[in-house]
XYZ file of C-alpha atoms in Angstrom:
652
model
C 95.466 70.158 50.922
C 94.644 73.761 53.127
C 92.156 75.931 50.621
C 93.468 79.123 49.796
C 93.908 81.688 52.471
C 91.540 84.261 50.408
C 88.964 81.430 50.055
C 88.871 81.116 53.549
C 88.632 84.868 54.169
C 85.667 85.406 51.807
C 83.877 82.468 53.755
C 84.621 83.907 57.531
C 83.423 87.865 55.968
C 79.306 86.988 56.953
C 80.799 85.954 60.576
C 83.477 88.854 61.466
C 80.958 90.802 59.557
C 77.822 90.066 62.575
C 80.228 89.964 65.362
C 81.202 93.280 64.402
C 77.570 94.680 64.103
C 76.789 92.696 67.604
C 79.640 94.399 69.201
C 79.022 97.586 67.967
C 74.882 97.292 68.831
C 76.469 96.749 72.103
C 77.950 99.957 72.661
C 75.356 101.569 71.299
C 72.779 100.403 73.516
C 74.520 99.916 76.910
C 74.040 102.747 79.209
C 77.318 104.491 80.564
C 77.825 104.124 84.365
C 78.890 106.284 86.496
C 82.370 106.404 87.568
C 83.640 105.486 90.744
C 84.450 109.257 91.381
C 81.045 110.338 90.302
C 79.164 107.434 92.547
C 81.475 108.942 95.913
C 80.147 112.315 95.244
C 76.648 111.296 95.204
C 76.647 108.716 98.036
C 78.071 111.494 100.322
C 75.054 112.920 100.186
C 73.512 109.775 101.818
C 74.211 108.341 105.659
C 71.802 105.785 107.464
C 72.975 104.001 110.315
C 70.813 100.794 110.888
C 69.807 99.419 113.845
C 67.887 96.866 115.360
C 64.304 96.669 116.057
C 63.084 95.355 119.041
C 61.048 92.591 119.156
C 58.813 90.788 122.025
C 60.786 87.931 123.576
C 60.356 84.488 123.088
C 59.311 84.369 119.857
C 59.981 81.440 117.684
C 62.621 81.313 115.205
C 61.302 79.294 111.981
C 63.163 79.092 108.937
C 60.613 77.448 106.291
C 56.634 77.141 106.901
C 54.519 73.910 107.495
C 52.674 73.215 104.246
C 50.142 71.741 102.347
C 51.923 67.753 101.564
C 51.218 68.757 97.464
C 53.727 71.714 98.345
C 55.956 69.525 99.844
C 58.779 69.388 97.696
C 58.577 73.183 97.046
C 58.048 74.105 100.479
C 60.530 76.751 100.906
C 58.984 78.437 97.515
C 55.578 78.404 99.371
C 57.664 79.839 102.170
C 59.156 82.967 100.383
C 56.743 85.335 101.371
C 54.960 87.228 104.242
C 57.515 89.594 106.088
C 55.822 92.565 106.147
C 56.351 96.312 108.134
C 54.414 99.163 108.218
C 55.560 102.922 110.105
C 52.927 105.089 111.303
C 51.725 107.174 114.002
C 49.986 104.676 116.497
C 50.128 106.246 119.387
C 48.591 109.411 118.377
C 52.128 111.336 119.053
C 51.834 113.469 116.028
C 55.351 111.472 114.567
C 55.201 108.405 112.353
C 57.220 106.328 115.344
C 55.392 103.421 115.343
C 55.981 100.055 113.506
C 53.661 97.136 112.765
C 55.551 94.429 111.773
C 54.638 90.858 110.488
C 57.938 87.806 110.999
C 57.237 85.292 109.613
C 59.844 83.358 112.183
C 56.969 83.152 114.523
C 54.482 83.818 112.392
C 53.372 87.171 114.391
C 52.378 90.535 114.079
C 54.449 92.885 116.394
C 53.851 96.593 117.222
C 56.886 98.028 118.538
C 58.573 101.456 118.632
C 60.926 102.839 116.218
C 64.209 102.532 118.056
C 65.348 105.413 119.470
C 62.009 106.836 119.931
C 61.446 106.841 123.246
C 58.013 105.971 123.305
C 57.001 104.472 126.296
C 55.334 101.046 125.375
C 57.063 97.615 125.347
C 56.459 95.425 121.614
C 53.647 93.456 121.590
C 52.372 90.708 119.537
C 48.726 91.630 118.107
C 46.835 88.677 118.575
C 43.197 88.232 116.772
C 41.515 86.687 120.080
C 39.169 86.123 120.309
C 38.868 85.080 116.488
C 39.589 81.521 115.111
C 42.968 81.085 114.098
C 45.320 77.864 113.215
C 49.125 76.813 112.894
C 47.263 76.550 109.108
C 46.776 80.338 108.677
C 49.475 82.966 108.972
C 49.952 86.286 108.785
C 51.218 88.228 105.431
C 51.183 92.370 106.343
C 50.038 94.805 108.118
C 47.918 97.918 107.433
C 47.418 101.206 109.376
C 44.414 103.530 109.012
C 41.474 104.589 111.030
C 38.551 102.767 109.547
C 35.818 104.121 111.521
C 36.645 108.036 111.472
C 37.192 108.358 115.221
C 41.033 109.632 115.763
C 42.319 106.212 116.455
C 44.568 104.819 113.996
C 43.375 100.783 113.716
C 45.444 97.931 111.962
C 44.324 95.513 109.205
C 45.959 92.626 109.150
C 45.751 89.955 105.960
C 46.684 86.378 105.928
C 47.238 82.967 104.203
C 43.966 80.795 105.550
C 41.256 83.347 106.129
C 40.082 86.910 105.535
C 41.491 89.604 107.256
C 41.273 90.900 110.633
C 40.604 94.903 111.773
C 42.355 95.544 114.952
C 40.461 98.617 116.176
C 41.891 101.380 118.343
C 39.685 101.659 121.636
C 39.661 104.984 123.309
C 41.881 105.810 126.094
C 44.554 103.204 126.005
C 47.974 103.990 126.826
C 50.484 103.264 126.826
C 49.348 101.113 123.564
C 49.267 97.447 124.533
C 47.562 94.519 123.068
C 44.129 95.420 125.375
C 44.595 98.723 123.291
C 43.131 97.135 120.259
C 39.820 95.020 119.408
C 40.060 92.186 116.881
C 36.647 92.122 114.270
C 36.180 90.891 110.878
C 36.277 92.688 107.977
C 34.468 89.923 106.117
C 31.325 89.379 108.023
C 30.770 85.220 108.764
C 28.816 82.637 110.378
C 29.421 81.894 113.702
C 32.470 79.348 113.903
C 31.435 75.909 115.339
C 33.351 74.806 118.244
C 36.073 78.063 117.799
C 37.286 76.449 114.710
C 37.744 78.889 111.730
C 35.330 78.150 109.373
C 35.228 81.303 106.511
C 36.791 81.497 103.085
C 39.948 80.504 102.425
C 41.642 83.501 101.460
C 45.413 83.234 100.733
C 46.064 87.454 100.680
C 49.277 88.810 99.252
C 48.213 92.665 98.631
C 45.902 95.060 99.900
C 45.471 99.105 98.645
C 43.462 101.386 100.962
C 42.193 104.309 99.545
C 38.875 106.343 99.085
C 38.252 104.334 95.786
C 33.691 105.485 95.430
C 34.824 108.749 96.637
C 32.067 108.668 99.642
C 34.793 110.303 102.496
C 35.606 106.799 103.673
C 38.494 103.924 102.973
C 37.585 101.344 101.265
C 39.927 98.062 101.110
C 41.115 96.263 97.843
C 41.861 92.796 98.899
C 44.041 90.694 96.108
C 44.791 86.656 96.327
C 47.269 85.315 95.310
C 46.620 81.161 95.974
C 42.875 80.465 95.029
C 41.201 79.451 98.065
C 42.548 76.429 99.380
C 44.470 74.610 102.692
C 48.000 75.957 101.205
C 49.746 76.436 104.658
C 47.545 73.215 106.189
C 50.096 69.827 106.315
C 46.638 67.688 106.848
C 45.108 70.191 104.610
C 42.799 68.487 101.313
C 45.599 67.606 98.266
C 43.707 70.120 95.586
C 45.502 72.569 95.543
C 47.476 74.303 92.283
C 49.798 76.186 91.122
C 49.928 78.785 88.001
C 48.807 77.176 84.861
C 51.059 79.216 83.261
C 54.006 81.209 83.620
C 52.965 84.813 81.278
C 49.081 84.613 81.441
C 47.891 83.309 84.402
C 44.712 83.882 85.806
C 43.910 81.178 87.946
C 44.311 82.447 90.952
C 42.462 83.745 94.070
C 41.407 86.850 92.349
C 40.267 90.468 93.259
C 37.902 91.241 96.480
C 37.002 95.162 96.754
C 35.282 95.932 99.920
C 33.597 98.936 99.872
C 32.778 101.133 103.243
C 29.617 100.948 104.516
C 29.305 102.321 108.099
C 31.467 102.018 111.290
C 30.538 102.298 115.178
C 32.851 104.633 117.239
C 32.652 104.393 121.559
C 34.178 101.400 123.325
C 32.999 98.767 121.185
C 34.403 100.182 117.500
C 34.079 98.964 114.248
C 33.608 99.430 110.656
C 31.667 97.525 108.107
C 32.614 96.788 104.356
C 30.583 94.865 101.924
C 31.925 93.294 98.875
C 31.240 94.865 95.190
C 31.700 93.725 91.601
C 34.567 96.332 90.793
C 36.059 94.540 87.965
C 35.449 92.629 85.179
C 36.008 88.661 86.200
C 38.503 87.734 83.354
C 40.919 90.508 84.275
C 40.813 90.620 88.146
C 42.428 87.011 88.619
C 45.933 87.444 88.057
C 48.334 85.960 90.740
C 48.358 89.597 92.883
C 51.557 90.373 94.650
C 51.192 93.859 95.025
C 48.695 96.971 94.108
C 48.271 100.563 94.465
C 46.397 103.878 93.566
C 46.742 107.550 93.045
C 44.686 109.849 90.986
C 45.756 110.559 87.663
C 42.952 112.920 86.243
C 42.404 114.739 88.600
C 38.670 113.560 90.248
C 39.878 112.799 93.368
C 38.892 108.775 92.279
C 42.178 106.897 92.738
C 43.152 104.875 89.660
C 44.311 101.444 90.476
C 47.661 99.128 89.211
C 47.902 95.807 89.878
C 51.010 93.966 89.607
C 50.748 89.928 89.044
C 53.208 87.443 89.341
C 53.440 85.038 86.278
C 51.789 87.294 84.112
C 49.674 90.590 82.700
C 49.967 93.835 85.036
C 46.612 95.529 85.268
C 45.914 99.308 85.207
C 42.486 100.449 85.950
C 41.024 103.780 85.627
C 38.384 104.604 88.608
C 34.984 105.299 87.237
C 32.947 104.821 90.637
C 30.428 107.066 92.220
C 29.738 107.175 95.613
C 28.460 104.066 96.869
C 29.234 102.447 93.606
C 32.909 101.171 93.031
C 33.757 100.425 89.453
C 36.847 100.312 87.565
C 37.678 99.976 83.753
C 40.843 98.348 82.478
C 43.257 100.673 80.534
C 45.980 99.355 78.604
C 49.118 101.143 77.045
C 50.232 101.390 73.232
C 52.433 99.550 71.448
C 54.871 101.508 69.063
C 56.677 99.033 66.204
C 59.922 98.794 67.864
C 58.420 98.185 71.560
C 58.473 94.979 72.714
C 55.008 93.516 73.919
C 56.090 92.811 77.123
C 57.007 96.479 77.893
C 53.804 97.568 77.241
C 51.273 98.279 80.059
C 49.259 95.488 80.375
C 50.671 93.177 77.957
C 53.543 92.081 79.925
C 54.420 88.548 81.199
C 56.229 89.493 83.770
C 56.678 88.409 87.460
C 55.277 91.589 88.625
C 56.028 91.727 92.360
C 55.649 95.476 93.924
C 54.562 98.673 92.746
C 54.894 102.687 94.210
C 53.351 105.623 92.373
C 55.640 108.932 92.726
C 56.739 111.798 90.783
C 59.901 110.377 89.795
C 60.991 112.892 87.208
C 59.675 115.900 88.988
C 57.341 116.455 86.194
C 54.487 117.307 88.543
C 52.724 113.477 87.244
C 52.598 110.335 89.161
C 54.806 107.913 87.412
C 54.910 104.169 88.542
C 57.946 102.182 89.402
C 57.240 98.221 89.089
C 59.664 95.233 90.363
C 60.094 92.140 88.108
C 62.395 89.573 88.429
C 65.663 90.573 87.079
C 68.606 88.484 87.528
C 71.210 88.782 85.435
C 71.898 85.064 84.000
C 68.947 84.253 85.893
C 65.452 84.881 85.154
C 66.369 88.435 83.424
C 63.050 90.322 83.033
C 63.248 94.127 83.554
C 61.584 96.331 86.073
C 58.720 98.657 84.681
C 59.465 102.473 84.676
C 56.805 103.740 83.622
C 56.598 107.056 82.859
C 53.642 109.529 82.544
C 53.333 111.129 78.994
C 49.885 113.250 79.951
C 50.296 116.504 79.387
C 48.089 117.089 82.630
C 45.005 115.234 84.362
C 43.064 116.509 81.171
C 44.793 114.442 79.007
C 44.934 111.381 81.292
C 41.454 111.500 81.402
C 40.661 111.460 77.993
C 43.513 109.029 76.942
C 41.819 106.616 80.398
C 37.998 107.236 78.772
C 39.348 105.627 75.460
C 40.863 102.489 77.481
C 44.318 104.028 77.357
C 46.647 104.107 79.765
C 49.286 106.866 79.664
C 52.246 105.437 80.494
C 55.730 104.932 78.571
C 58.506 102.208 80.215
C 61.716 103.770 80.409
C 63.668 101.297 82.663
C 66.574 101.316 80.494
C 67.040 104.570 79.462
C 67.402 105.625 83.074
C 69.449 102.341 84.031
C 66.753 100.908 86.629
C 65.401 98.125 84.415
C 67.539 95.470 86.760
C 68.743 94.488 90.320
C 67.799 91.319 91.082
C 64.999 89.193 92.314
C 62.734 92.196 93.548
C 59.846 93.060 95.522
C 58.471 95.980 97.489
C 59.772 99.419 96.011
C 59.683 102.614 97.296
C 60.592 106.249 95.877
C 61.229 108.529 98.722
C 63.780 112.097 98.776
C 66.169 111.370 101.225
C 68.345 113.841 100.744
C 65.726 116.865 100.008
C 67.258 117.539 96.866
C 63.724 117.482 95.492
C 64.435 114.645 93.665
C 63.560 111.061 94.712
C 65.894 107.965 95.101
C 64.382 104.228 94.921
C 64.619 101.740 97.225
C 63.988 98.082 96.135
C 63.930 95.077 98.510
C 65.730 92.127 96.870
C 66.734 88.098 97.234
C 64.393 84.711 96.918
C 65.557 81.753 98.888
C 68.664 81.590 100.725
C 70.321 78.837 100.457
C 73.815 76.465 100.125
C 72.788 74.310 96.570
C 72.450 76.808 93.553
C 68.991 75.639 91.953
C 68.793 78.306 89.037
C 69.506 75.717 86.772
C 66.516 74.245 87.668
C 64.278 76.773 87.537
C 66.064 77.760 84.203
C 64.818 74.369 82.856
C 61.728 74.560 84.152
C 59.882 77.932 82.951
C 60.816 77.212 79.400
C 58.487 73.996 79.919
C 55.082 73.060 78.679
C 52.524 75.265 80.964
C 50.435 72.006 80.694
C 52.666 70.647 83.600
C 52.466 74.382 85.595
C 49.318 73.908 87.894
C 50.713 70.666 88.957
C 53.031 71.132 92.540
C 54.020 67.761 91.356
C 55.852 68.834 88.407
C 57.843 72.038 89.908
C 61.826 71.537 90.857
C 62.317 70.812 94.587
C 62.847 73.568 96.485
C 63.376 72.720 99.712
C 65.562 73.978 102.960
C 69.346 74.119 101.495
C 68.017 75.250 98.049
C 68.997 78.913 97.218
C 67.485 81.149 93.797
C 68.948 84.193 94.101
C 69.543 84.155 98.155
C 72.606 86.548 98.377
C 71.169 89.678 96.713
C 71.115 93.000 98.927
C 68.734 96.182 98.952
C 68.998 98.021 96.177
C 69.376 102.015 96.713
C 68.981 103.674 93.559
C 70.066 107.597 93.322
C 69.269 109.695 90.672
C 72.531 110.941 88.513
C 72.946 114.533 87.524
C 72.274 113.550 83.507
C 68.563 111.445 84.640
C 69.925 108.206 84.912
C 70.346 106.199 88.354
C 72.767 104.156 90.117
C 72.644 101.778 92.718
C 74.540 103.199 96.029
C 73.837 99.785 98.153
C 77.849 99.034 98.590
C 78.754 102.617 99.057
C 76.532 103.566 101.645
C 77.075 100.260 103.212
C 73.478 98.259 102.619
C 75.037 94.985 101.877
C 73.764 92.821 104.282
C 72.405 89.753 101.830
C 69.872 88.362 104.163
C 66.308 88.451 101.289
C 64.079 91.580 102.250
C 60.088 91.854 101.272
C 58.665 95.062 102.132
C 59.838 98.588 103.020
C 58.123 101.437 104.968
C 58.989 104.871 104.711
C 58.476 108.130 107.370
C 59.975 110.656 108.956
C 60.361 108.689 111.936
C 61.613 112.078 114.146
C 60.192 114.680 112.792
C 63.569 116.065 111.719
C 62.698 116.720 108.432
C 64.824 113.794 106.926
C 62.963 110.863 105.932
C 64.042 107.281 107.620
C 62.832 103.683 106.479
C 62.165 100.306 107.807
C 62.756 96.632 105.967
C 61.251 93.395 106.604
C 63.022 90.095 105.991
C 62.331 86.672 104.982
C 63.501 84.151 107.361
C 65.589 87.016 109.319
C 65.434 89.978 112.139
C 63.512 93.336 110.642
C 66.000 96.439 110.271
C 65.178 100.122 110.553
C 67.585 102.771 108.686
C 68.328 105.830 110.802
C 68.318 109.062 108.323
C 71.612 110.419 109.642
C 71.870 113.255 107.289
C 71.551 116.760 109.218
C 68.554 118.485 108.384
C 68.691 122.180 106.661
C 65.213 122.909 106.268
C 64.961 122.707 103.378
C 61.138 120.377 102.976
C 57.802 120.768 103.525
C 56.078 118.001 105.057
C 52.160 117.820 105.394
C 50.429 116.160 107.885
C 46.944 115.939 107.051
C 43.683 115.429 108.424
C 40.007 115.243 108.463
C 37.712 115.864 111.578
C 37.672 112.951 113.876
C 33.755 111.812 114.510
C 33.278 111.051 118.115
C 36.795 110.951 118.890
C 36.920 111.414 122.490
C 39.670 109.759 123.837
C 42.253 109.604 120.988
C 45.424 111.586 121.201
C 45.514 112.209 117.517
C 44.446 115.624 115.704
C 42.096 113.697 113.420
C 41.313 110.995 110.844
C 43.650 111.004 108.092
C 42.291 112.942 104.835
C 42.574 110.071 102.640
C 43.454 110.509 99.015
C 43.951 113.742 99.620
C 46.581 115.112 96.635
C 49.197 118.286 97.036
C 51.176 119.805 94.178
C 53.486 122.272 95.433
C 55.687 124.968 93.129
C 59.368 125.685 94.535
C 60.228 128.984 94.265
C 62.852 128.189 91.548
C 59.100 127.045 89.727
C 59.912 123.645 89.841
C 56.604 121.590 90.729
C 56.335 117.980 92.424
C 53.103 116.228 93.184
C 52.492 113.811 95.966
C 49.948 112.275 97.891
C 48.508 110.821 101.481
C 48.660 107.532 100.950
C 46.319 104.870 102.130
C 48.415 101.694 101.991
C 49.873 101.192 98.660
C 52.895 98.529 97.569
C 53.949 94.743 98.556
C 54.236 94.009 102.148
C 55.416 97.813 102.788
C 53.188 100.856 104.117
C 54.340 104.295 104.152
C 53.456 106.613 106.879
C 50.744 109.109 105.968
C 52.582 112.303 105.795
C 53.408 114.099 102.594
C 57.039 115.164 102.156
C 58.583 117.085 99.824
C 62.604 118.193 99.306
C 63.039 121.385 98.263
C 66.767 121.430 97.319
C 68.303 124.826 97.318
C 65.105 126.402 96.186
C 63.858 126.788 99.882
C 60.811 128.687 100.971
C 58.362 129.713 100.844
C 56.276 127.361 98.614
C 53.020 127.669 96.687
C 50.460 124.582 97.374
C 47.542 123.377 95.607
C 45.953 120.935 97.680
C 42.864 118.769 96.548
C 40.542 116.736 99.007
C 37.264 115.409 99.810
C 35.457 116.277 103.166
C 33.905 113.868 105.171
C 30.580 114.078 102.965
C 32.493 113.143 100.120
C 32.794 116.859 98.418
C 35.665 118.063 96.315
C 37.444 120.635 97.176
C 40.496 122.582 96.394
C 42.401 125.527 97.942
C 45.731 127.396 97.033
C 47.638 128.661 99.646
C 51.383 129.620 100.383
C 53.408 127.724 103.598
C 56.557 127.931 104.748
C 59.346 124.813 104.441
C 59.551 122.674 107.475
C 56.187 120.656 109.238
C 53.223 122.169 108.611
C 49.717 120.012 110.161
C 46.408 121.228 108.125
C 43.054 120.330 108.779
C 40.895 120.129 106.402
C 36.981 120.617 106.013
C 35.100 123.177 103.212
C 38.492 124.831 103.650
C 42.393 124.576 104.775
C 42.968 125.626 108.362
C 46.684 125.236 110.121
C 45.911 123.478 113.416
């Protein structure tokens, strides 16, 4: 016999009655996207044109890495890393035209020309002879920066295998060529029986470059991801691991800060580091897949984040003196309706690159973070976070009390997902005076969907993490998230962003790792440069006409003993500008040493204006060559401006 219709009513009320609140919570919280109308208007205000960079020929064409046999099964995970580019002014031309470029194909580092520049050198692969390498060590990125203060802007280059490898500039070579450069180590070593490498195993997925003790020099943060072990050696010892867990891991290679010591200029450069204690050991071994710095409080000591895969993000506030580098971990707060893992510092995330950048024009350095976030996938959220000082004041005193001033606000401004990211960079490519994001995306490409897998497997015990044993094959044919594109994020007219990849056609799926941003022309529109996993690099003409309306800063230091280098000077490192439009909107910015994933920025520091032109009011902040603060208003018109700076600002 059927029970009464009203019985059965009354008994399906509690149901209808939490579908209904479900569905409404729904359109409460989702964020409104913009319309198809609204996302053509903004995208016209965009045009790149890609083309191909040139590469040396000959050069193999690899499509997964030899490995350890304990990474066997995984060996295309082990493989998802190490395409890195950098764009910067190598050739002393005054114009960030250069690339340094690291494909993982061949497993070399290439400097070649940005195409179209004309510069007259062919690509060249940088290689470390007369230094011990293997077919066990490889390379993972590539850093510019003039490391012993003459004028000549040197490479660092970190790997998988050993410690990395300063390629210094030698006076009076050009066109630049591979005799243009001399190979030394950073990390000083024994001498290596029979030619065979023989130093610490150092498996390097991060470095940031900045003037951390505040001395007038770059130091180098080196971060590790594998601990030291044979992870890219198929004969290599069987003890290697894995992370023992998948939100607090901290068994990994750790932190290395190498602080500058001295540095020999002439035909024979170089520059010496030696290692300090920066951190404290239980928070400086997270599983590092990008860092970077800028100064928050205004002391001209760079703060430090630290992103880690597989678990707690690290933000340190810079307490070193010269000749002294120490940092102090800072943490954010937790309101009662934040979830922990939003939360500076208490997130178990997959943290995998980080930019600093004024992204609301507030006249603060925000942070944009990358996290895996794949929508029936592993969906995380990136980190926006957003600075809620009042002014350097205030971030000091909130950083002095272990508190870091930061607020996420991924959602809110619809950037919390796009995929399975990694390098990110915030950039104004449209000199609106308001920045856009661009995101590299994609895992492993494959044919055989494995998210399932993978699904399965991080909800698991982490008893069985640390074990390659015990991880879902991954192998060639496998694909996680292998047809995602670059993301291109543009700011909407109400705050809120929206990805412009199909409309400004960047759809090309192939996975991409890191991205480096300049004004590769000196047009006065800013251009960038992607690296890709297992595929050709590709550099993204700025075709948008230039009105003038910037200012972009190219600045530097005296060069010591320079003779021979085509290039003004040494780049003023950590040197900080805050500029006020004449509409009295202020942006903040800074020369950056080498910040991000497997992406470098050039060194310039570029600003849009948007329609409220010229002439602007800078406040510029640096340390001389001695080390000595300094700071100096002055007035400039838009358009390229290069300043040298000593006790004062002079236009050169």
């Amino acid at each position: 016999m059927s029970p009464h219709p009203a019985g059965r009513l009354r008994r399906l009320i509690p149901s209808l009655f939490v579908l209904v609140l479900v569905f409404s919570l729904y359109l409460v919280a989702r964020l409104p996207v913009a319309s198809a109308a609204d996302q053509a208007i903004y995208a016209a205000r965009f045009r790149f044109t890609e083309r191909e960079i040139a590469l040396p020929p000959g050069l193999a064409q690899r499509t997964v890495r030899q490995v350890n046999p304990a990474y066997e099964n995984i060996r295309s995970w082990i493989s998802s890393v190490g395409a890195g580019i950098a764009v910067n002014d190598l050739d002393g031309g005054r114009v960030p035209n250069d690339l340094c470029l690291v494909d993982p194909r061949s497993d070399s580092v290439v400097v070649t020309p940005v195409p179209g520049s004309q510069n007259s050198y062919q690509p060249f692969v940088l290689d470390p002879a007369p230094l011990p390498v293997n077919s066990a060590i490889a390379p993972m990125g590539c850093a510019p920066g003039d490391f012993n203060g003459d004028g000549g802007m040197d490479l660092l280059v970190y790997y998988w295998g050993r410690t990395p490898v300063l390629f210094m500039k030698l006076p009076g070579t050009s066109p630049l060529s591979r005799s243009s450069y001399r190979a030394i180590e950073v990390v000083q070593q024994s001498e290596h029986p029979g030619g065979a490498y023989q130093g610490p195993l150092w498996n390097t997925n991060a470095v940031a470059i900045a003037d951390f003790d505040g001395d007038g020099h770059p130091d180098i943060g080196v971060f590790n991801y594998f601990p030291d072990s044979q992870v890219l050696d198929p004969n290599g010892l069987a003890n290697v691991q894995m992370n023992h867990s998948m939100s607090t891991a901290r068994n990994a290679g750790g932190a290395h800060m190498l602080r500058w010591v001295g540095a020999v200029r002439g035909p024979a450069p170089s520059a010496m580091f030696q290692e300090q204690s920066a951190f404290e050991p239980d928070v400086a071994t997270g599983w590092t897949l990008a860092a970077a710095s800028a100064d928050l409080d205004g002391d001209l000591l760079p703060e430090l984040y630290v992103a880690n895969d597989f678990g707690n993000d690290r933000f340190f506030h810079n307490v070193s003196r010269p000749g002294n580098i120490q940092f102090r971990l800072a943490e954010g707060r937790r309101g009662p309706f934040t979830p922990k893992s939003l939360v500076l510092g208490w997130d178990s995330f997959k943290g995998m690159g980080v930019d600093f950048a004024d992204l609301f024009g507030s006249g603060r350095f925000d942070m944009f973070v990358s996290n895996i976030t794949t929508s029936w996938g592993l969906e995380e959220s990136n980190h926006v976070w957003r600075n809620t000082a009042a002014g350097a004041a205030e971030a000091g005193k909130l950083m002095r009390q272990g508190i870091a001033p930061y607020d996420n606000v991924a959602s809110e401004t619809n950037l919390a997902w796009a995929g399975w990211a990694w390098d990110v960079k915030l950039a104004d490519f449209d000199n609106s005076g308001r920045l856009s994001v661009v995101q590299a995306c994609g895992f492993i490409d494959g044919q055989v969907n494995r998210w399932p897998w993978l699904q399965e497997f991080v909800i698991s015990n982490d008893l069985l993490l640390s074990e390659p044993d015990m991880w879902p094959h991954m192998r060639p044919g496998d694909d996680v998230a292998g047809d995602q594109p670059l993301a291109f994020w543009v700011r909407e007219d109400n705050g809120r962003f929206v990805n412009l990849s199909p409309q400004l056609g960047i759809t090309d799926t192939t996975p991409t790792r890191g991205i480096a941003i300049g004004d590769t022309e000196g047009d006065g529109a800013q251009d960038f440069a992607v690296a890709r996993q297992w595929g050709a690099p590709v550099y993204y003409r700025n075709e948008r006409a230039s009105d003038g309306a910037f200012l972009g800063l190219r600045l530097f230091r005296p060069a010591i003993d320079g003779t021979g280098h085509a290039a003004l000077g040494s780049p003023a490192y950590g040197a900080q500008v805050r500029i006020t439009a004449a509409d009295g909107r202020q942006q903040v910015s800074q020369l950056d040493g080498g910040s991000g994933h497997s992406g470098k920025r050039s060194f310039d520091v570029f600003f849009g204006l948007g329609d409220a032109g010229g002439p602007v009011t800078v406040d510029l902040s640096w340390r001389d060559l001695d080390g000595d603060p300094h700071r100096q208003r002055l007035t400039l018109p838009a358009g390229w401006h290069d300043l040298m700076l000593t006790d004062n600002v002079q236009e050169v």
